Amino acid sequence: GFKSRVTVVGSGNWGSVAAKLIASNALKLPSFHDEVRMWVFEEVLPNGEKLTDVINKTNENVKYLPGIKLGRNVVADPDLENAVKEANMLVFVTPHQFMDGICKKLSGEITGEVEAISLVKGMEVKKEGPCMISSLISKQLGINCCVLMGANIANEIAMEKFSEATVGYRESREIAETWVQLFSTPYFMVTAVHDVEGVELCGTLKNVVAIAAGFVDGLEMGNNTKAAIMRIGLREMRALSKLMFPSVKDSTFFESCGVADVITTCLGGRNRRVAEAFAQSGGKRSFDELEAEMLQGQKLQGVSTAREVYEVLNYCGWLEMFPLFATVHQICIGRLKPEAIVHYREHKA
Ligand code: NAD
Ligand code: 13P
């Protein structure tokens, strides 16, 4: 019978873990080809070797997920078009700022019955307005696109510690269940919900809340303040999601992609960590500089998402309704001091 071929587009910290999860299932499930292709944005390591060659030789992404074997059936490929050529299931997992370029490159290249899923947390803001990454993929490539989001710090899942995730789908429950099957392991429990926009907006907007939580940590404001920021953040996430897409369901915010992702990201995420350092510097060091120094090639999503959200709020005349989101952006660009994270009422536009 027909066997599905999976390609993972992206190979950063989470991309590599996604490839590991999928590779273990592709070996077990008869409806999938064993080989899982992984597109790698090629780079040369300090020792002069290419990252792709090292991944294929050692079965490890030594730069973005050191110490973890991905599975011998993962094949790294630096050529994007070649990597997707034979696949009928595409998993997109890169920092969101690169997705527009990737979609442009792949536009016209995808033919036949192809399904996609996006693990990318973020959105694009174009002249016409905001566009979720799953819609960008759908529109540019002419294919259906589900999403997978959740409380998923990649390094913890790499060590096979138990966590949950949420698949959001638009139409076909059957296709969503195929993705659930491809990702699920005893330590990774995936649930499908019929709310693609709600799930994707949870994953996207919680990164702005995480920046706020990092400011609170950097200023040593304590647990009550951080919990307040998380609660207010979650309320703004729900309010904005429903304004953008009235179909978004309240119940989605109680899935892993909602409250659970807010919690884990505000406790242990990269956005939180770098925002903490930013606040400790009194806002004197830039996020770009701190990101490069602290994350060694990994990328923050929260700072650019805060800007994108601000553009949407400003354009729609909604700034006053979202003081937390608006304040995070103004702190990031140096217009307000990190302390303003708890004084936002006074700084309303
Ligand atoms: P990452 O933060 O590790 O980013 C590094 C990746 O970006 C590398 O693969 C690098 O090669 C690639 N890259 C750099 N420049 C590029 C360019 N010009 N074009 C294309 N690629 C380029 O990536 P990640 O952790 O895999 O995150 C991908 C998405 O998954 C993000 O939206 C993130 O929010 C989300 N996510 C991450 C985690 C996590 O714990 N890391 C968990 C859940 C979701
Ligand atoms: P950070 O990018 O802040 O590390 O968050 C990772 C994440 O999305 C956890 O679900």
PDB file of C-alpha atoms in Angstrom, residues 4 52 73 79 107 114 116 136 140 165 180 189 194-195 205 214 229 240 251 266-267 270 282-283 300 312 314 321 328:
ATOM      1  CA  SER A   4       3.621   8.479   3.573  1.00  0.00           C
ATOM      2  CA  THR A  52      24.584  18.742   7.499  1.00  0.00           C
ATOM      3  CA  ASN A  73      16.506   7.207   9.813  1.00  0.00           C
ATOM      4  CA  ASP A  79      18.704  21.670  -0.384  1.00  0.00           C
ATOM      5  CA  SER A 107       5.845  28.238  -4.112  1.00  0.00           C
ATOM      6  CA  VAL A 114       0.383  17.077   0.269  1.00  0.00           C
ATOM      7  CA  ALA A 116       1.310  20.276   6.137  1.00  0.00           C
ATOM      8  CA  LEU A 136       0.931  31.711   4.832  1.00  0.00           C
ATOM      9  CA  GLN A 140       1.565  30.227  -0.803  1.00  0.00           C
ATOM     10  CA  ALA A 165       0.710  19.092  23.016  1.00  0.00           C
ATOM     11  CA  VAL A 180      -1.459  12.979  16.281  1.00  0.00           C
ATOM     12  CA  MET A 189       0.676  13.107  24.559  1.00  0.00           C
ATOM     13  CA  HIS A 194     -11.096  21.847  15.972  1.00  0.00           C
ATOM     14  CA  ASP A 195      -9.707  25.377  16.351  1.00  0.00           C
ATOM     15  CA  LEU A 205       0.929  35.316  21.768  1.00  0.00           C
ATOM     16  CA  GLY A 214      11.227  37.832  32.108  1.00  0.00           C
ATOM     17  CA  ILE A 229       1.371  38.983  34.593  1.00  0.00           C
ATOM     18  CA  LEU A 240      -7.122  39.317  20.929  1.00  0.00           C
ATOM     19  CA  SER A 251     -11.814  25.698  25.765  1.00  0.00           C
ATOM     20  CA  CYS A 266       7.226  31.941  31.743  1.00  0.00           C
ATOM     21  CA  LEU A 267       9.141  29.519  34.013  1.00  0.00           C
ATOM     22  CA  ARG A 270      14.375  31.387  26.233  1.00  0.00           C
ATOM     23  CA  GLY A 282      18.135  48.341  32.901  1.00  0.00           C
ATOM     24  CA  GLY A 283      17.220  48.115  29.226  1.00  0.00           C
ATOM     25  CA  LEU A 300      13.742  34.561  20.134  1.00  0.00           C
ATOM     26  CA  VAL A 312      -2.043  45.087  14.575  1.00  0.00           C
ATOM     27  CA  ASN A 314      -2.302  50.189  16.531  1.00  0.00           C
ATOM     28  CA  MET A 321      -7.630  47.233  25.289  1.00  0.00           C
ATOM     29  CA  VAL A 328       5.969  44.835  26.306  1.00  0.00           C
TER      30      VAL A 328
END
